[in-house]
PDB file of C-alpha atoms and ligand atoms in Angstrom:
ATOM      1  CA  UNK A 322       0.367   0.216   0.243  1.00  0.00           C
ATOM      2  CA  UNK A 323       3.083   2.034   0.813  1.00  0.00           C
ATOM      3  CA  UNK A 324       4.581   1.515  -1.943  1.00  0.00           C
ATOM      4  CA  UNK A 325       1.752   2.295  -4.523  1.00  0.00           C
ATOM      5  CA  UNK A 326       1.414   5.793  -2.423  1.00  0.00           C
ATOM      6  CA  UNK A 327       4.992   6.571  -2.967  1.00  0.00           C
ATOM      7  CA  UNK A 328       4.979   5.547  -6.951  1.00  0.00           C
ATOM      8  CA  UNK A 329       6.598   8.455  -8.375  1.00  0.00           C
ATOM      9  CA  UNK A 330       5.461   8.000 -11.559  1.00  0.00           C
ATOM     10  CA  UNK A 331       1.640   8.159 -10.884  1.00  0.00           C
ATOM     11  CA  UNK A 332      -0.180  11.099 -11.296  1.00  0.00           C
ATOM     12  CA  UNK A 333      -3.727  10.620 -11.815  1.00  0.00           C
ATOM     13  CA  UNK A 334      -6.738  12.661 -12.945  1.00  0.00           C
ATOM     14  CA  UNK A 335     -10.071  12.172 -10.844  1.00  0.00           C
ATOM     15  CA  UNK A 336     -13.009  14.283 -12.122  1.00  0.00           C
ATOM     16  CA  UNK A 337     -11.853  17.832 -10.388  1.00  0.00           C
ATOM     17  CA  UNK A 338      -9.109  16.303  -8.473  1.00  0.00           C
ATOM     18  CA  UNK A 339      -5.314  15.820  -9.327  1.00  0.00           C
ATOM     19  CA  UNK A 340      -3.688  12.720  -7.403  1.00  0.00           C
ATOM     20  CA  UNK A 341      -0.017  13.255  -7.283  1.00  0.00           C
ATOM     21  CA  UNK A 342       2.433  10.399  -5.651  1.00  0.00           C
ATOM     22  CA  UNK A 343       5.585  10.745  -4.216  1.00  0.00           C
ATOM     23  CA  UNK A 344       5.896  14.337  -4.316  1.00  0.00           C
ATOM     24  CA  UNK A 345       9.046  15.568  -2.964  1.00  0.00           C
ATOM     25  CA  UNK A 346       8.945  18.659  -0.612  1.00  0.00           C
ATOM     26  CA  UNK A 347      11.472  20.878   1.450  1.00  0.00           C
ATOM     27  CA  UNK A 348      11.029  23.841   4.019  1.00  0.00           C
ATOM     28  CA  UNK A 349      14.412  25.544   4.826  1.00  0.00           C
ATOM     29  CA  UNK A 350      12.753  27.351   7.678  1.00  0.00           C
ATOM     30  CA  UNK A 351      11.745  24.133   9.473  1.00  0.00           C
ATOM     31  CA  UNK A 352      15.171  22.167   8.147  1.00  0.00           C
ATOM     32  CA  UNK A 353      13.039  19.317   6.805  1.00  0.00           C
ATOM     33  CA  UNK A 354      12.759  17.682   3.409  1.00  0.00           C
ATOM     34  CA  UNK A 355      10.962  14.492   2.383  1.00  0.00           C
ATOM     35  CA  UNK A 356       7.972  13.102   0.554  1.00  0.00           C
ATOM     36  CA  UNK A 357       4.305  13.024   0.272  1.00  0.00           C
ATOM     37  CA  UNK A 358       2.610   9.885  -0.335  1.00  0.00           C
ATOM     38  CA  UNK A 359      -0.293  11.499  -2.113  1.00  0.00           C
ATOM     39  CA  UNK A 360      -1.283  15.542  -2.543  1.00  0.00           C
ATOM     40  CA  UNK A 361      -4.359  15.840  -3.946  1.00  0.00           C
ATOM     41  CA  UNK A 362      -5.050  18.968  -6.092  1.00  0.00           C
ATOM     42  CA  UNK A 363      -8.616  20.257  -5.859  1.00  0.00           C
ATOM     43  CA  UNK A 364      -9.788  22.568  -8.690  1.00  0.00           C
ATOM     44  CA  UNK A 365     -10.571  25.485  -6.634  1.00  0.00           C
ATOM     45  CA  UNK A 366     -10.438  29.134  -7.505  1.00  0.00           C
ATOM     46  CA  UNK A 367      -8.569  30.382  -4.618  1.00  0.00           C
ATOM     47  CA  UNK A 368      -6.029  27.794  -5.191  1.00  0.00           C
ATOM     48  CA  UNK A 369      -2.571  27.987  -6.372  1.00  0.00           C
ATOM     49  CA  UNK A 370      -1.143  27.670 -10.130  1.00  0.00           C
ATOM     50  CA  UNK A 371       0.402  24.375 -10.987  1.00  0.00           C
ATOM     51  CA  UNK A 372       3.272  23.871 -13.762  1.00  0.00           C
ATOM     52  CA  UNK A 373       1.433  22.028 -16.661  1.00  0.00           C
ATOM     53  CA  UNK A 374      -1.932  22.237 -15.530  1.00  0.00           C
ATOM     54  CA  UNK A 375      -4.879  24.892 -16.412  1.00  0.00           C
ATOM     55  CA  UNK A 376      -6.395  26.524 -13.833  1.00  0.00           C
ATOM     56  CA  UNK A 377      -6.269  26.790  -9.785  1.00  0.00           C
ATOM     57  CA  UNK A 378      -5.532  24.111  -7.149  1.00  0.00           C
ATOM     58  CA  UNK A 379      -6.043  23.454  -3.279  1.00  0.00           C
ATOM     59  CA  UNK A 380      -3.317  20.918  -2.284  1.00  0.00           C
ATOM     60  CA  UNK A 381      -4.496  18.530   0.155  1.00  0.00           C
ATOM     61  CA  UNK A 382      -1.921  15.967   1.873  1.00  0.00           C
ATOM     62  CA  UNK A 383      -2.750  12.307   2.867  1.00  0.00           C
ATOM     63  CA  UNK A 384      -0.386  10.301   4.609  1.00  0.00           C
ATOM     64  CA  UNK A 385      -0.927   6.423   4.576  1.00  0.00           C
ATOM     65  CA  UNK A 386      -0.215   4.404   7.530  1.00  0.00           C
ATOM     66  CA  UNK A 387      -0.247   0.455   7.309  1.00  0.00           C
ATOM     67  CA  UNK A 388      -1.491   0.234  11.335  1.00  0.00           C
ATOM     68  CA  UNK A 389      -4.368   1.729  12.801  1.00  0.00           C
ATOM     69  CA  UNK A 390      -4.659   5.188  14.444  1.00  0.00           C
ATOM     70  CA  UNK A 391      -2.185   5.522  17.573  1.00  0.00           C
ATOM     71  CA  UNK A 392      -2.708   6.863  20.836  1.00  0.00           C
ATOM     72  CA  UNK A 393      -0.265   9.913  20.561  1.00  0.00           C
ATOM     73  CA  UNK A 394      -0.268  12.713  17.702  1.00  0.00           C
ATOM     74  CA  UNK A 395       2.658  11.472  15.861  1.00  0.00           C
ATOM     75  CA  UNK A 396       0.980  10.627  12.428  1.00  0.00           C
ATOM     76  CA  UNK A 397      -1.233  14.402  12.543  1.00  0.00           C
ATOM     77  CA  UNK A 398       2.720  15.596  13.346  1.00  0.00           C
ATOM     78  CA  UNK A 399       4.031  14.372  10.504  1.00  0.00           C
ATOM     79  CA  UNK A 400       1.426  15.627   7.855  1.00  0.00           C
ATOM     80  CA  UNK A 401       1.459  19.014   9.402  1.00  0.00           C
ATOM     81  CA  UNK A 402       5.464  18.916   8.618  1.00  0.00           C
ATOM     82  CA  UNK A 403       4.439  17.878   5.304  1.00  0.00           C
ATOM     83  CA  UNK A 404       1.447  20.965   4.575  1.00  0.00           C
ATOM     84  CA  UNK A 405       3.764  23.397   6.235  1.00  0.00           C
ATOM     85  CA  UNK A 406       6.620  22.051   3.782  1.00  0.00           C
ATOM     86  CA  UNK A 407       3.611  22.849   0.794  1.00  0.00           C
ATOM     87  CA  UNK A 408       3.060  25.694   1.984  1.00  0.00           C
ATOM     88  CA  UNK A 409       6.108  27.217   1.764  1.00  0.00           C
ATOM     89  CA  UNK A 410       6.883  25.827  -1.428  1.00  0.00           C
ATOM     90  CA  UNK A 411       3.523  26.989  -3.088  1.00  0.00           C
ATOM     91  CA  UNK A 412       2.761  29.972  -0.941  1.00  0.00           C
ATOM     92  CA  UNK A 413      -0.440  28.765  -0.134  1.00  0.00           C
ATOM     93  CA  UNK A 414      -2.632  28.134   3.085  1.00  0.00           C
ATOM     94  CA  UNK A 415      -3.299  24.020   3.694  1.00  0.00           C
ATOM     95  CA  UNK A 416      -5.718  24.050   6.470  1.00  0.00           C
ATOM     96  CA  UNK A 417      -6.688  20.460   6.472  1.00  0.00           C
ATOM     97  CA  UNK A 418      -5.173  16.675   5.286  1.00  0.00           C
ATOM     98  CA  UNK A 419      -5.977  13.230   6.188  1.00  0.00           C
ATOM     99  CA  UNK A 420      -4.546  10.112   7.384  1.00  0.00           C
ATOM    100  CA  UNK A 421      -5.541   6.965   5.819  1.00  0.00           C
ATOM    101  CA  UNK A 422      -4.802   3.712   7.977  1.00  0.00           C
ATOM    102  CA  UNK A 423      -4.659   0.229   6.063  1.00  0.00           C
ATOM    103  CA  UNK A 424      -5.869  -1.665   8.951  1.00  0.00           C
ATOM    104  CA  UNK A 425      -9.072   0.096   9.276  1.00  0.00           C
ATOM    105  CA  UNK A 426      -9.352   1.437   5.806  1.00  0.00           C
ATOM    106  CA  UNK A 427     -10.341   4.353   6.826  1.00  0.00           C
ATOM    107  CA  UNK A 428      -9.564   8.209   5.857  1.00  0.00           C
ATOM    108  CA  UNK A 429      -9.337  10.404   9.146  1.00  0.00           C
ATOM    109  CA  UNK A 430      -9.427  13.960   8.353  1.00  0.00           C
ATOM    110  CA  UNK A 431      -6.732  16.011  10.636  1.00  0.00           C
ATOM    111  CA  UNK A 432      -7.066  20.102  10.931  1.00  0.00           C
ATOM    112  CA  UNK A 433      -4.106  21.581  10.405  1.00  0.00           C
ATOM    113  CA  UNK A 434      -4.840  24.112  13.230  1.00  0.00           C
ATOM    114  CA  UNK A 435      -2.025  26.675  14.997  1.00  0.00           C
ATOM    115  CA  UNK A 436      -1.559  24.186  18.023  1.00  0.00           C
ATOM    116  CA  UNK A 437      -0.369  21.481  15.710  1.00  0.00           C
ATOM    117  CA  UNK A 438       1.898  23.811  13.997  1.00  0.00           C
ATOM    118  CA  UNK A 439       3.818  25.422  17.031  1.00  0.00           C
ATOM    119  CA  UNK A 440       4.371  21.632  17.941  1.00  0.00           C
ATOM    120  CA  UNK A 441       5.772  20.833  14.871  1.00  0.00           C
ATOM    121  CA  UNK A 442       8.362  24.065  15.112  1.00  0.00           C
ATOM    122  CA  UNK A 443       9.093  23.191  18.546  1.00  0.00           C
ATOM    123  CA  UNK A 444       9.977  19.195  17.502  1.00  0.00           C
ATOM    124  CA  UNK A 445      11.849  20.299  14.785  1.00  0.00           C
ATOM    125  CA  UNK A 446      13.660  22.961  16.562  1.00  0.00           C
ATOM    126  CA  UNK A 447      14.417  20.235  19.406  1.00  0.00           C
ATOM    127  CA  UNK A 448      15.310  17.620  16.444  1.00  0.00           C
ATOM    128  CA  UNK A 449      17.966  20.104  15.132  1.00  0.00           C
ATOM    129  CA  UNK A 450      19.370  20.993  18.591  1.00  0.00           C
ATOM    130  CA  UNK A 451      19.940  17.383  19.344  1.00  0.00           C
ATOM    131  CA  UNK A 452      21.727  16.986  15.703  1.00  0.00           C
ATOM    132  CA  UNK A 453      23.948  20.419  16.434  1.00  0.00           C
ATOM    133  CA  UNK A 454      24.970  18.492  20.031  1.00  0.00           C
ATOM    134  CA  UNK A 455      25.700  15.111  18.561  1.00  0.00           C
ATOM    135  CA  UNK A 456      23.442  13.653  20.762  1.00  0.00           C
ATOM    136  CA  UNK A 457      21.112  10.910  20.071  1.00  0.00           C
ATOM    137  CA  UNK A 458      18.088  10.286  22.428  1.00  0.00           C
ATOM    138  CA  UNK A 459      17.594   6.919  23.986  1.00  0.00           C
ATOM    139  CA  UNK A 460      15.118   4.640  21.825  1.00  0.00           C
ATOM    140  CA  UNK A 461      11.559   4.279  23.137  1.00  0.00           C
ATOM    141  CA  UNK A 462      10.421   0.958  22.157  1.00  0.00           C
ATOM    142  CA  UNK A 463       6.560   0.633  21.866  1.00  0.00           C
ATOM    143  CA  UNK A 464       4.133  -1.397  19.717  1.00  0.00           C
ATOM    144  CA  UNK A 465       4.711   1.418  16.847  1.00  0.00           C
ATOM    145  CA  UNK A 466       7.897   0.006  16.483  1.00  0.00           C
ATOM    146  CA  UNK A 467       6.554  -2.951  14.560  1.00  0.00           C
ATOM    147  CA  UNK A 468       5.538  -1.032  11.497  1.00  0.00           C
ATOM    148  CA  UNK A 469       7.948   1.727  11.852  1.00  0.00           C
ATOM    149  CA  UNK A 470      10.153   2.375   8.329  1.00  0.00           C
ATOM    150  CA  UNK A 471      12.942   3.628  10.916  1.00  0.00           C
ATOM    151  CA  UNK A 472      12.935   0.138  12.546  1.00  0.00           C
ATOM    152  CA  UNK A 473      16.310  -1.550  10.645  1.00  0.00           C
ATOM    153  CA  UNK A 474      18.355   1.933  11.768  1.00  0.00           C
ATOM    154  CA  UNK A 475      16.728   2.476  14.910  1.00  0.00           C
ATOM    155  CA  UNK A 476      16.969  -1.336  16.333  1.00  0.00           C
ATOM    156  CA  UNK A 477      14.772  -0.905  18.954  1.00  0.00           C
ATOM    157  CA  UNK A 478      15.118  -4.516  20.240  1.00  0.00           C
ATOM    158  CA  UNK A 479      18.671  -3.350  21.029  1.00  0.00           C
ATOM    159  CA  UNK A 480      17.158  -1.508  24.159  1.00  0.00           C
ATOM    160  CA  UNK A 481      15.955  -4.670  25.932  1.00  0.00           C
ATOM    161  CA  UNK A 482      19.654  -6.322  26.124  1.00  0.00           C
ATOM    162  CA  UNK A 483      21.944  -5.304  28.500  1.00  0.00           C
ATOM    163  CA  UNK A 484      24.273  -2.607  27.751  1.00  0.00           C
ATOM    164  CA  UNK A 485      27.958  -3.296  27.580  1.00  0.00           C
ATOM    165  CA  UNK A 486      29.049  -1.235  30.659  1.00  0.00           C
ATOM    166  CA  UNK A 487      26.403  -3.765  32.513  1.00  0.00           C
ATOM    167  CA  UNK A 488      27.556  -6.614  30.976  1.00  0.00           C
ATOM    168  CA  UNK A 489      30.911  -6.123  32.017  1.00  0.00           C
ATOM    169  CA  UNK A 490      30.283  -4.716  35.669  1.00  0.00           C
ATOM    170  CA  UNK A 491      28.199  -8.192  36.244  1.00  0.00           C
ATOM    171  CA  UNK A 492      31.341 -10.228  34.843  1.00  0.00           C
ATOM    172  CA  UNK A 493      33.598  -8.672  36.759  1.00  0.00           C
ATOM    173  CA  UNK A 494      31.237  -9.093  40.105  1.00  0.00           C
ATOM    174  CA  UNK A 495      31.621 -12.544  39.348  1.00  0.00           C
ATOM    175  CA  UNK A 496      35.165 -12.946  39.237  1.00  0.00           C
ATOM    176  CA  UNK A 497      35.715 -11.500  42.511  1.00  0.00           C
TER     177      UNK A 497
HETATM  178  S1  SF4 B1231      11.627   1.895  15.562  1.00  0.00           S
HETATM  179 FE1  SF4 B1231      12.702   3.745  16.705  1.00  0.00          FE
HETATM  180  S2  SF4 B1231      11.620   5.401  15.472  1.00  0.00           S
HETATM  181 FE2  SF4 B1231      10.577   3.617  15.014  1.00  0.00          FE
HETATM  182  S3  SF4 B1231       8.761   3.531  16.556  1.00  0.00           S
HETATM  183 FE3  SF4 B1231      10.448   2.450  17.202  1.00  0.00          FE
HETATM  184  S4  SF4 B1231      12.037   3.444  18.768  1.00  0.00           S
HETATM  185 FE4  SF4 B1231      10.480   5.080  16.967  1.00  0.00          FE
END
């Protein structure tokens, strides 16, 4: 499902909607870059012009997730960050987007309000500060790890193993 959503070759028109998959985005202000799963551009007089298309279009980002809605707001924050990158690139305002969950097969609309945007700015600034200090925060394993695309980099299972320091400490105690 996610691979299809990311297929950059797919650009499809359905009625008054242009569906673009795998759109590359970036925001120099936030210091973020990435790819949107799907952006629907809906024909709208108050929208933005698009290269190669007639008329004006209002962008509507949609993020695809394999699982089900989470208890935290991580998915909404990701979607909001995408919208903020699109706004910066297209000089527009995006007030709403959606999350689609494969397990429930439902699309949930997300209001991209000031509170969510402020949290994106705060967390992005915190992330850059950690990177500047060269500090890697400790992994917090949860059930979300099972469906996380960073799992192979993050290796959450290693957190359940003893640290080298603890291992050596216990080995030395055993020798005494
Ligand atoms: S694998 Fe790492 S990044 Fe992904 S949810 Fe688990 S702790 Fe977070």
